[in-house]
Amino acid sequence: MSKKAASKKSKPAKKKSSKPASAAAAKPALTESRVFKPSAEFSKAARISSMAQYKKMYDESIKHPDKFFGREAKELSWQKPFTKVLEWKCPNAKWFLGGKLNVSENCLDRHLNGPRKTKAAIIWEGEPGEKRVLTYQQLHREVCRFANVLKRNGAKKGDRVIIYMPMIPEAAIAMLACARIGVMHSVVFGGFSAESIKDRVNDCQAKIVVTADGGYRRGAVVPLKKNVDDALQLGETTVKKVIVYKRTGQDVHIEEGRDVWWNRELEYVDANCPAVALDAEAPLFILYTSGSTGKPKGILHTTGGYLLHSYMTCKYVFDLRDEDVYWCTADVGWVTGHSYMVYGPLALGATSLMYEGAPNWPENDRFWRIIDEYKVSVFYTAPTAIRAFMKWGDHWLKKHDLTSLRLLGTVGEPINPEAWMWYHKLVGGGKCPIVDTWWQTETGGHMITPIPGATPTKPGTATLPFFGVDAAIVDDLGKEVGKDEQGKLVIRKPWPSMLRGIWGDKKRYQETYWSEFKGWYFAGDGARRDKDGYFWIIGRIDDVLNVAGHRLGTAEVESALVSHPAVAESAVVGRPDELKGQGVVCFVTVKEGVKTSRELGEELKKHVRTVIGPVATPDEIRFAAALPKTRSGKIMRRLLKQVAAGEIIKGDTTTLEDINVIAQLAASGDD
Ligand code: 7RM
């Protein structure tokens, strides 16, 4: 990067030739010439304040990972020091061997010996408007008490607990309580349905479910407890206890002998609960994420490496300080909520803001209102939210003072340069660095990201790899592609917070991530690098959609559709969507004798919502007489994508069994 191309005041150095893409799905702007350097003021105060410093640290992290990570890991609190940093037998990594520690102790107890004791750990606002602040001391107490409630209800080291909660502090309390006693949690997003809960409960053989009566979302009440009841009625279950937090006060069914009230249980326990010394490789949590089959994968993360990486990235990427009010808008049900609302910020002793509800409740300015009121200084959100804010109009922001912001972040999908510029100018007032962080449920934390006091940024690129991350873009044979050429994104070395497996499925772990290229992690994303070596993530190259920053397997939606009695076969594809990045289009063939209609289309949408949850709601159902298939019977998704996007069919169709079906599909839009 030439010095000339970057101005000090964080203004575009050159304005020409930057054609912002209008939709998120547009190709990355490799011609992007706008470069934004962090201001001298920001750099000076930052932990890493120059590219030279970043490069030096990066080189060490790659060449001498033992030394680099061994040193960083000493900043955590160890009950027994580790004796070896890494043992790598692909695909199995062990970090910090011999070491013992506890994640909850690192997030809580160790902050109680100094001024952080009375500092806000969690600032919370409910959707209806209630406010709560939990200091580190208070959070510690609540976590200890709830850990004792878990024990009282039979939780033992190594057990699995499902957490299905609204965005209230008790979600974080439940997670930390599990971590404290060596119980694994699996948080299920509150927008998932009974059926999804059941699948996850059964897959991980959970003993306890922690939930609430309900939660608030866009003025309505989400019937969480009812969904749990329904889930547990769907066949045999391993669940012995359901612990229910009273959030909304609505009527719920209480199953004698199985269900207990969180609030009542607290009366039976005290606030003493030692943090169990756990092996650095002890499992911490399972989080389910979509893959290219109908069955979500239970991604397994362990203790020491995961904690170190979430801690380190909060330190270097968000450059979090004691004075910051940090807000990550992700739900706790996604990995971002795990690493960047709970574990990372608390391990660093930061103040983490948590908001329960929707960004447009009661009005479109709720987020700006919160930033203004709490003087949020570091703000982390998703491109899909930014595009929605853009659409709602600038006047919503202008009513509020956003000058407390000093750093902005994005995650979840590629950000289109137009949205990046809007975020930079209108939210950041032109002065805040933006960290566009590429990572995955599997990676546990940031992998490709700017370092805010060092890396010059360009709208639309996640820029350069984080410490220890040996990222490359390769062709199908594993050869690195040239500048500006598209290829597959791989990681060639193990990193501390990498997934340790797929729960109960060693084979799938090996096949999904480590078989495409021997010895390397295959991320499932396509990408390119520009002349400065910056990574431009293009998006998934497998059958996984990214709808409003949420991962969704096309096969999951397909299996939900075929579970409806009217459906014979279905194929689900994504189509570019201005707001959500991708929309869900379902091609459906019905069974003999079934009549297609707009009503049936609506019914199928509702059916998918019921089976998977509102996140998976199809945008469009298109009925077809047949689906286009190759001679070997494979559905030709490439063609369907083009049909769904309204493009003219191009490319090779010679392997099509029945070319006529294409013409019929193109004309079949039902709504
Ligand atoms: C954290 C998270 C992972 C997938 C990943 C990408 C996409 C995430 C970015 C991004 C471009 C980014 N976990 N993705 N961040 N694409 N730029 N900054 O999102 O497991 O739910 O999704 O999301 O395709 O593979 S996730």
XYZ file of C-alpha atoms and ligand atoms in Angstrom:
697
model
C 0.000 0.000 0.000
C 1.559 3.280 -0.988
C 1.610 6.006 1.600
C 0.245 8.369 -0.967
C -2.922 6.376 -1.398
C -3.874 6.877 2.195
C -4.792 10.118 3.821
C -4.481 10.851 7.516
C -7.951 12.095 8.051
C -9.494 8.821 7.122
C -10.922 10.309 3.945
C -10.903 8.521 0.641
C -7.584 9.102 -1.010
C -8.881 8.617 -4.489
C -12.497 8.750 -5.450
C -12.425 7.586 -8.985
C -13.543 4.227 -10.317
C -15.272 3.076 -7.195
C -18.550 1.715 -8.322
C -20.311 0.579 -5.198
C -22.215 -2.616 -5.704
C -25.912 -2.188 -5.226
C -26.642 -5.589 -3.745
C -24.740 -7.598 -1.221
C -24.417 -10.464 -3.591
C -22.546 -8.321 -6.106
C -18.983 -9.364 -6.865
C -16.433 -7.796 -4.562
C -15.106 -4.539 -5.852
C -11.561 -5.529 -6.620
C -11.217 -2.245 -8.376
C -11.951 -0.479 -5.101
C -9.435 2.281 -4.749
C -10.638 4.049 -1.643
C -8.281 3.430 1.232
C -8.940 4.497 4.801
C -6.096 4.795 7.223
C -6.726 4.902 10.932
C -6.318 8.409 12.291
C -3.021 9.205 14.007
C -4.996 9.722 17.198
C -6.559 6.262 17.038
C -3.282 4.555 16.131
C -1.353 6.233 18.881
C -3.689 4.981 21.570
C -4.116 1.494 20.082
C -2.343 -1.642 21.264
C -1.034 -2.213 17.769
C -0.324 1.078 16.136
C 1.408 0.355 12.853
C 1.569 -2.145 10.032
C 5.183 -2.784 10.940
C 4.114 -3.875 14.408
C 1.296 -6.034 13.018
C 3.674 -7.691 10.546
C 6.273 -8.378 13.170
C 3.740 -9.997 15.460
C 2.141 -11.882 12.589
C 5.492 -13.271 11.462
C 6.300 -14.457 14.917
C 2.845 -16.031 15.313
C 3.371 -18.055 12.134
C 7.041 -18.922 12.531
C 7.087 -19.474 16.270
C 3.497 -20.179 17.320
C 4.651 -21.874 20.525
C 6.453 -18.790 21.643
C 3.793 -16.360 20.470
C 0.745 -18.155 21.855
C 2.618 -19.390 24.908
C 3.271 -15.779 25.818
C -0.254 -14.564 25.060
C -1.795 -17.435 27.007
C 0.047 -16.368 30.138
C -2.367 -13.441 30.332
C -5.104 -15.915 31.199
C -5.455 -17.283 34.679
C -4.297 -20.919 34.917
C -5.003 -23.182 37.838
C -2.182 -25.364 36.556
C 0.294 -24.056 33.978
C 0.495 -25.761 30.585
C 3.674 -27.599 29.660
C 3.328 -27.697 25.862
C 1.629 -25.214 23.547
C 0.489 -27.409 20.656
C 0.237 -30.994 19.546
C -1.024 -31.309 15.999
C -1.984 -34.581 14.399
C -4.279 -33.506 11.587
C -7.225 -33.140 12.048
C -6.782 -33.274 15.808
C -5.269 -30.343 17.652
C -4.455 -30.082 21.326
C -3.528 -26.687 22.699
C -1.920 -25.900 26.028
C -1.308 -29.454 27.091
C -1.098 -30.177 30.775
C -2.743 -26.854 31.606
C -5.827 -26.512 33.752
C -8.111 -23.516 33.864
C -11.733 -22.468 34.076
C -13.444 -20.148 31.611
C -15.874 -18.744 34.166
C -13.036 -18.056 36.583
C -11.234 -16.166 33.811
C -14.349 -14.178 32.935
C -15.328 -13.375 36.526
C -13.282 -14.264 39.593
C -10.032 -12.834 38.397
C -11.599 -9.404 37.960
C -12.765 -9.293 41.553
C -9.417 -8.447 43.105
C -9.201 -4.931 41.728
C -11.303 -2.004 40.571
C -13.242 -4.122 38.109
C -15.095 -5.671 41.008
C -17.671 -2.890 40.915
C -17.451 -2.243 37.194
C -20.399 -3.024 34.881
C -19.886 -6.433 33.302
C -23.258 -6.527 31.564
C -25.505 -3.590 30.786
C -28.856 -4.859 29.651
C -31.925 -3.344 28.120
C -35.115 -5.302 27.575
C -37.230 -4.659 24.522
C -40.078 -3.160 26.558
C -37.499 -0.822 28.082
C -36.347 -2.289 31.428
C -32.727 -1.647 32.315
C -30.316 -3.691 34.407
C -26.627 -3.414 35.177
C -24.665 -6.323 36.592
C -21.257 -5.555 38.023
C -18.552 -8.189 37.869
C -19.201 -8.964 41.485
C -22.933 -9.334 40.964
C -22.493 -11.409 37.826
C -20.065 -13.668 39.676
C -22.600 -14.194 42.435
C -25.437 -14.998 40.022
C -23.255 -17.416 38.072
C -22.202 -19.225 41.259
C -25.789 -19.488 42.443
C -27.052 -20.769 39.139
C -24.177 -23.255 38.869
C -25.408 -24.614 42.188
C -28.934 -24.801 40.779
C -27.601 -26.837 37.883
C -25.814 -29.172 40.271
C -28.946 -29.471 42.407
C -30.790 -30.575 39.307
C -28.350 -33.295 38.475
C -25.801 -31.620 36.181
C -22.426 -33.354 36.290
C -19.115 -32.650 34.616
C -19.292 -33.592 30.936
C -23.114 -33.439 30.733
C -24.869 -31.368 28.069
C -27.303 -28.584 28.858
C -29.450 -26.910 26.209
C -29.938 -23.169 26.693
C -32.986 -21.773 24.866
C -33.335 -18.266 26.182
C -34.264 -14.742 25.213
C -31.514 -12.112 25.151
C -31.447 -11.512 28.880
C -28.468 -11.611 31.276
C -29.645 -15.032 32.445
C -28.582 -16.454 29.076
C -24.988 -15.421 29.805
C -25.352 -16.489 33.444
C -26.452 -19.963 32.363
C -23.534 -20.278 29.932
C -20.963 -19.178 32.491
C -22.533 -21.414 35.143
C -22.116 -24.417 32.853
C -18.504 -23.452 32.187
C -17.904 -23.127 35.911
C -18.750 -26.749 36.659
C -17.446 -28.358 33.472
C -20.847 -28.901 31.913
C -21.128 -28.316 28.166
C -23.773 -25.938 26.939
C -25.472 -25.886 23.615
C -27.314 -22.648 23.073
C -30.239 -22.903 20.679
C -31.294 -19.645 19.043
C -34.690 -18.456 20.322
C -35.899 -18.157 16.731
C -35.657 -21.900 16.212
C -38.715 -24.113 16.429
C -39.679 -27.058 18.627
C -38.485 -29.488 15.984
C -35.053 -27.852 15.856
C -34.797 -27.999 19.644
C -35.696 -31.666 19.580
C -33.038 -32.451 16.960
C -30.364 -30.702 19.004
C -31.464 -32.203 22.329
C -31.364 -35.655 20.792
C -28.097 -35.181 18.966
C -26.186 -34.094 22.059
C -28.268 -36.180 24.494
C -28.945 -33.228 26.751
C -29.958 -33.838 30.337
C -31.256 -30.363 31.183
C -32.941 -27.569 29.238
C -32.669 -24.020 30.539
C -35.335 -21.722 29.141
C -37.698 -18.877 29.984
C -41.458 -18.615 29.892
C -41.091 -16.260 26.956
C -39.115 -13.386 25.497
C -39.963 -10.148 23.734
C -39.399 -9.599 20.047
C -40.875 -6.740 18.040
C -43.567 -6.174 20.623
C -44.702 -9.790 20.597
C -43.995 -12.583 23.031
C -42.002 -15.586 21.819
C -43.424 -18.712 23.535
C -40.101 -20.271 24.482
C -41.366 -22.635 27.157
C -44.162 -23.860 24.946
C -41.651 -24.627 22.195
C -39.600 -26.635 24.683
C -42.717 -28.522 25.804
C -43.542 -29.340 22.202
C -39.959 -30.410 21.505
C -39.881 -32.788 24.435
C -43.167 -34.359 23.382
C -41.781 -35.348 20.013
C -40.708 -38.870 20.977
C -38.306 -40.198 23.582
C -36.076 -37.701 25.302
C -32.958 -37.678 27.442
C -34.076 -34.492 29.217
C -34.710 -34.941 32.930
C -35.147 -31.324 34.026
C -36.333 -28.067 32.531
C -35.312 -24.925 34.408
C -37.585 -22.001 33.584
C -36.723 -18.359 34.136
C -39.718 -16.069 34.608
C -39.290 -13.291 32.068
C -42.709 -12.343 30.707
C -44.971 -13.779 33.393
C -47.226 -15.437 30.825
C -49.015 -18.688 31.705
C -46.946 -21.757 31.020
C -47.426 -25.438 31.526
C -45.345 -26.895 34.355
C -44.671 -30.587 34.165
C -44.490 -31.908 37.736
C -41.203 -33.605 38.464
C -39.545 -32.247 35.329
C -39.964 -28.477 35.324
C -38.641 -26.124 37.981
C -38.611 -22.341 38.233
C -35.165 -20.707 38.102
C -36.242 -18.074 40.604
C -37.571 -20.642 43.103
C -34.537 -22.891 42.814
C -32.263 -20.033 43.879
C -33.856 -20.208 47.321
C -32.302 -23.607 47.895
C -28.690 -22.749 47.041
C -25.901 -20.559 48.356
C -23.478 -18.399 46.425
C -20.382 -20.525 46.933
C -19.352 -22.492 43.934
C -15.701 -23.166 43.196
C -14.636 -22.955 39.558
C -13.592 -26.490 38.637
C -10.052 -26.846 37.289
C -10.551 -28.174 33.790
C -8.164 -29.575 31.270
C -7.309 -27.011 28.589
C -8.903 -29.388 26.088
C -12.053 -30.013 28.151
C -15.160 -29.420 26.016
C -16.729 -25.999 26.605
C -19.696 -25.948 24.275
C -21.405 -27.391 21.245
C -23.036 -25.011 18.821
C -25.096 -26.295 15.940
C -24.579 -24.794 12.530
C -25.826 -25.578 9.067
C -23.844 -27.631 6.643
C -24.547 -29.036 3.235
C -26.702 -31.905 4.470
C -30.105 -31.742 6.129
C -28.586 -32.334 9.546
C -26.930 -29.408 11.358
C -23.446 -30.047 12.701
C -22.688 -29.827 16.400
C -19.482 -27.790 16.373
C -17.350 -28.568 19.398
C -15.177 -25.977 21.106
C -12.871 -26.564 24.025
C -11.577 -24.518 26.915
C -8.097 -22.986 26.709
C -7.630 -22.272 23.007
C -11.134 -20.920 22.529
C -10.852 -18.620 25.510
C -7.447 -17.354 24.442
C -8.566 -16.545 20.914
C -11.764 -14.752 21.956
C -9.782 -12.844 24.576
C -6.958 -11.933 22.179
C -9.246 -10.739 19.418
C -11.186 -8.520 21.824
C -7.839 -7.106 22.854
C -6.302 -6.562 19.429
C -9.238 -6.338 16.999
C -11.716 -4.412 19.143
C -8.882 -2.896 21.141
C -11.277 -2.961 24.103
C -10.422 -0.781 27.097
C -11.756 -0.546 30.593
C -13.519 2.698 29.674
C -15.315 1.241 26.653
C -18.985 0.482 26.442
C -18.973 -2.318 23.947
C -22.046 -3.545 22.125
C -22.277 -6.649 19.980
C -25.784 -6.885 18.545
C -25.655 -10.617 17.800
C -27.981 -13.039 19.511
C -26.424 -15.329 22.060
C -27.702 -18.232 19.958
C -25.036 -17.590 17.325
C -21.304 -17.983 17.714
C -20.842 -14.212 17.598
C -22.948 -13.947 20.733
C -20.766 -16.588 22.400
C -17.342 -15.197 21.550
C -18.078 -11.488 21.353
C -20.899 -10.797 23.749
C -19.984 -13.194 26.532
C -16.614 -14.924 26.617
C -14.168 -12.553 24.903
C -15.268 -9.240 26.435
C -15.714 -10.689 29.923
C -12.342 -12.442 29.827
C -10.892 -9.020 29.119
C -12.879 -7.365 31.907
C -14.830 -5.170 29.492
C -18.388 -3.845 29.720
C -20.693 -5.745 27.379
C -24.053 -4.295 26.447
C -26.908 -6.637 25.693
C -30.234 -5.695 24.120
C -33.139 -8.079 24.043
C -35.191 -7.088 21.067
C -35.546 -5.894 17.499
C -33.757 -2.877 15.989
C -37.047 -1.394 14.823
C -39.020 -1.548 18.034
C -40.835 0.619 18.953
C -39.302 2.670 16.144
C -36.512 2.429 13.599
C -34.037 4.301 15.782
C -33.839 1.899 18.706
C -30.145 1.090 18.124
C -29.137 4.756 17.827
C -31.140 5.536 20.923
C -29.198 2.867 22.824
C -25.806 4.043 21.521
C -26.647 7.584 22.565
C -28.045 6.703 25.969
C -25.258 4.365 27.079
C -22.489 6.162 25.178
C -21.492 3.007 23.339
C -17.926 3.312 22.048
C -17.364 0.031 20.195
C -20.208 -1.300 18.073
C -20.304 -4.665 16.281
C -23.158 -5.585 13.950
C -24.048 -7.317 10.678
C -24.155 -5.950 7.115
C -27.781 -7.033 6.765
C -28.691 -4.738 9.683
C -26.702 -1.897 8.142
C -28.575 -2.277 4.864
C -31.884 -2.181 6.729
C -30.837 1.034 8.510
C -29.886 2.559 5.167
C -33.283 1.717 3.802
C -35.120 3.188 6.786
C -33.424 6.512 6.195
C -30.725 8.739 7.660
C -33.129 10.874 9.687
C -33.392 8.116 12.291
C -29.715 8.487 13.139
C -29.672 12.209 13.001
C -31.957 12.433 16.012
C -29.203 10.966 18.191
C -25.695 11.759 19.301
C -23.411 8.990 18.095
C -20.141 10.742 18.838
C -19.274 8.304 21.636
C -18.423 5.702 18.969
C -14.740 5.143 18.300
C -14.644 1.770 16.544
C -17.112 -0.130 14.356
C -17.197 -3.768 13.343
C -19.100 -6.020 10.959
C -19.535 -9.767 10.725
C -21.610 -12.449 9.093
C -21.374 -11.837 5.375
C -19.524 -9.776 2.827
C -20.346 -6.099 3.205
C -21.107 -4.253 0.007
C -18.988 -1.094 -0.376
C -22.085 1.099 -0.417
C -23.144 -0.128 3.022
C -19.557 0.151 4.272
C -19.398 3.797 3.206
C -22.734 4.552 4.810
C -21.625 2.891 8.052
C -18.350 4.808 7.948
C -19.886 8.199 7.250
C -23.204 8.172 9.039
C -22.609 5.907 11.989
C -18.901 6.468 12.473
C -18.971 10.151 11.587
C -16.028 9.499 9.249
C -13.672 8.976 12.171
C -14.076 5.367 13.302
C -12.047 2.519 11.869
C -14.225 -0.362 10.626
C -13.133 -3.918 11.313
C -14.778 -6.253 8.804
C -14.203 -9.570 10.528
C -14.331 -12.842 8.589
C -14.770 -15.967 10.651
C -17.105 -18.896 11.259
C -18.788 -20.930 13.963
C -16.024 -23.439 13.334
C -13.171 -20.972 13.759
C -14.400 -19.755 17.156
C -13.139 -16.214 16.601
C -11.906 -13.658 14.061
C -9.647 -15.067 11.351
C -9.315 -12.392 8.694
C -9.726 -8.866 9.972
C -8.162 -5.453 10.039
C -6.220 -4.417 13.140
C -7.881 -1.062 13.764
C -4.860 1.041 14.681
C -2.733 -0.438 11.925
C -4.461 -1.805 8.841
C -5.558 0.598 6.123
C -9.061 -0.554 5.183
C -10.985 -0.624 1.936
C -14.770 -0.923 1.720
C -15.699 -4.577 1.220
C -12.601 -6.477 2.281
C -11.815 -8.228 5.565
C -8.159 -7.395 4.718
C -5.483 -9.584 6.351
C -5.209 -12.639 8.595
C -5.166 -12.431 12.360
C -2.205 -13.781 14.339
C -1.499 -17.442 13.819
C -3.878 -17.662 10.879
C -2.169 -19.019 7.782
C -4.865 -18.232 5.223
C -4.495 -18.863 1.505
C -6.624 -19.052 -1.609
C -6.076 -22.120 -3.715
C -7.404 -23.832 -6.820
C -8.943 -27.307 -6.829
C -5.494 -28.856 -6.761
C -4.391 -26.845 -3.783
C -2.146 -24.496 -5.714
C -2.261 -20.866 -4.655
C -4.103 -18.763 -7.216
C -2.699 -15.540 -8.615
C -3.594 -11.990 -7.722
C -7.280 -11.176 -8.227
C -8.072 -14.769 -9.083
C -10.885 -16.546 -7.333
C -10.298 -19.741 -5.423
C -11.100 -21.632 -2.247
C -10.216 -20.214 1.116
C -8.094 -22.541 3.260
C -6.264 -22.283 6.570
C -2.982 -24.146 6.510
C -2.129 -24.248 10.196
C -4.072 -25.089 13.333
C -5.148 -22.119 15.457
C -6.102 -22.048 19.149
C -9.886 -21.667 18.778
C -10.382 -24.067 15.905
C -13.256 -26.514 16.258
C -12.180 -29.792 17.788
C -14.788 -31.865 16.035
C -18.417 -32.401 15.116
C -20.276 -33.855 18.072
C -20.608 -37.596 17.600
C -19.386 -37.607 13.996
C -15.648 -37.994 13.513
C -16.065 -39.003 9.922
C -18.067 -35.939 8.977
C -15.492 -33.728 10.718
C -12.685 -35.237 8.681
C -14.647 -35.186 5.440
C -16.147 -31.711 5.677
C -13.109 -29.767 6.739
C -9.938 -31.765 6.157
C -10.451 -33.841 3.052
C -10.732 -31.291 0.276
C -7.041 -30.454 0.795
C -4.951 -32.791 2.884
C -3.738 -31.224 6.094
C -5.546 -27.926 5.522
C -8.809 -26.582 6.865
C -11.327 -25.926 4.106
C -13.658 -23.091 5.063
C -16.337 -23.539 2.407
C -15.912 -19.956 1.204
C -14.642 -18.598 -2.078
C -12.306 -15.605 -2.047
C -9.734 -13.535 -3.921
C -6.728 -11.474 -2.927
C -5.914 -8.114 -4.376
C -2.561 -6.521 -5.094
C -2.080 -5.670 -1.427
C -2.740 -9.255 -0.388
C -6.134 -8.312 1.057
C -8.744 -11.061 1.184
C -12.088 -10.380 -0.484
C -14.554 -13.008 0.657
C -17.042 -13.903 -2.023
C -19.267 -16.224 0.003
C -20.144 -19.858 0.400
C -19.322 -22.227 -2.381
C -21.229 -25.128 -0.871
C -24.972 -25.579 -0.459
C -25.144 -23.221 2.459
C -27.072 -19.968 2.247
C -26.365 -16.827 4.187
C -29.720 -15.201 4.891
C -29.416 -11.979 6.849
C -26.144 -13.213 8.285
C -27.613 -16.544 9.352
C -26.326 -19.784 7.977
C -28.939 -22.024 6.477
C -28.408 -25.295 4.653
C -30.459 -25.699 1.489
C -30.806 -29.374 2.399
C -32.388 -28.467 5.737
C -35.095 -26.451 4.008
C -35.555 -29.203 1.443
C -36.075 -31.852 4.066
C -38.551 -29.594 5.861
C -40.483 -29.185 2.602
C -40.646 -32.862 1.762
C -41.962 -33.572 5.250
C -45.183 -31.871 4.090
C -47.709 -34.383 2.694
C -48.278 -32.422 -0.526
C -44.633 -32.277 -1.548
C -42.927 -34.846 -3.732
C -39.573 -33.187 -4.222
C -37.920 -29.868 -3.710
C -34.771 -27.938 -4.476
C -33.848 -24.838 -2.541
C -31.485 -22.142 -3.755
C -30.497 -18.628 -2.777
C -31.101 -15.549 -4.853
C -29.488 -12.151 -4.368
C -31.448 -9.974 -1.968
C -30.755 -6.289 -1.427
C -31.414 -6.442 2.298
C -30.786 -9.962 3.446
C -27.840 -10.746 1.166
C -29.647 -13.867 0.052
C -33.293 -14.846 -0.114
C -34.638 -18.402 0.007
C -36.302 -19.692 -3.167
C -37.889 -23.133 -3.115
C -38.687 -25.121 -6.216
C -41.330 -27.679 -5.398
C -42.936 -30.537 -7.239
C -46.138 -31.815 -5.694
C -47.442 -35.341 -5.365
C -49.841 -36.868 -7.892
C -53.311 -35.452 -7.520
C -52.274 -32.416 -5.471
C -53.346 -29.082 -6.904
C -50.890 -26.220 -6.676
C -52.197 -22.875 -5.552
C -51.121 -19.664 -3.928
C -52.642 -21.008 -0.694
C -50.532 -24.142 -0.862
C -47.483 -21.934 -1.407
C -48.314 -19.965 1.723
C -48.943 -23.156 3.637
C -45.528 -24.503 2.653
C -43.837 -21.302 3.812
C -45.595 -21.667 7.132
C -44.621 -25.306 7.289
C -40.915 -24.500 6.889
C -41.235 -21.868 9.615
C -42.774 -24.435 11.909
C -40.207 -27.112 11.190
C -37.040 -25.013 11.314
C -38.007 -21.599 12.619
C -38.703 -18.093 11.328
C -35.080 -17.641 10.144
C -35.727 -20.188 7.429
C -38.969 -18.711 6.069
C -38.919 -19.087 2.268
C -39.179 -15.889 0.252
C -40.758 -17.690 -2.635
C -42.264 -21.064 -3.438
C -42.211 -21.973 -7.105
C -44.116 -24.999 -8.226
C -42.648 -27.012 -11.047
C -43.770 -30.044 -12.990
C -40.264 -31.449 -12.620
C -36.853 -30.336 -11.415
C -33.944 -30.053 -13.830
C -31.609 -32.986 -13.324
C -28.468 -34.400 -14.784
C -28.548 -37.871 -16.237
C -27.228 -39.221 -12.989
C -30.157 -37.613 -11.199
C -28.394 -34.663 -9.569
C -30.480 -31.527 -9.312
C -28.877 -28.766 -11.356
C -28.739 -26.045 -8.772
C -26.703 -23.753 -10.933
C -29.615 -23.486 -13.337
C -32.147 -23.081 -10.572
C -30.124 -20.239 -9.099
C -30.232 -18.473 -12.414
C -33.953 -19.047 -12.716
C -34.479 -17.808 -9.155
C -32.469 -14.669 -9.844
C -34.457 -14.049 -12.999
C -31.382 -14.414 -15.175
C -31.416 -15.918 -18.594
C -30.179 -19.450 -18.493
C -26.625 -19.682 -19.612
C -23.827 -22.148 -19.305
C -23.704 -25.779 -20.122
C -27.049 -27.525 -20.135
C -26.122 -30.515 -22.233
C -26.340 -32.874 -19.294
C -29.931 -31.894 -18.635
C -32.341 -34.741 -18.758
C -35.304 -32.685 -19.764
C -34.546 -29.248 -21.059
C -38.244 -28.382 -21.143
C -38.483 -28.168 -17.410
C -36.313 -25.036 -17.457
C -38.779 -23.098 -19.557
C -41.597 -24.168 -17.299
C -39.672 -23.156 -14.174
C -38.840 -19.725 -15.470
C -42.539 -19.071 -15.973
C -43.711 -20.610 -12.729
C -43.368 -17.774 -10.191
C -46.311 -18.238 -7.907
C -46.300 -14.976 -6.021
C -19.324 -15.434 12.508
C -20.249 -16.127 11.568
C -19.880 -18.187 8.634
C -19.956 -17.742 7.200
C -18.614 -17.703 6.527
C -18.846 -16.651 5.449
C -19.762 -15.653 6.120
C -18.865 -14.291 8.047
C -17.916 -12.629 7.010
C -18.437 -13.520 6.042
C -17.634 -12.191 4.355
C -17.231 -11.458 6.545
N -20.315 -17.480 11.680
N -19.026 -14.539 6.726
N -18.205 -13.141 8.237
N -18.293 -13.301 4.724
N -17.120 -11.284 5.213
N -16.728 -10.545 7.385
O -20.888 -15.494 10.774
O -20.761 -19.801 10.994
O -22.618 -18.264 11.132
O -21.127 -18.089 9.287
O -20.438 -16.395 7.136
O -19.499 -17.226 4.359
O -18.276 -18.970 6.008
S -21.255 -18.464 10.796
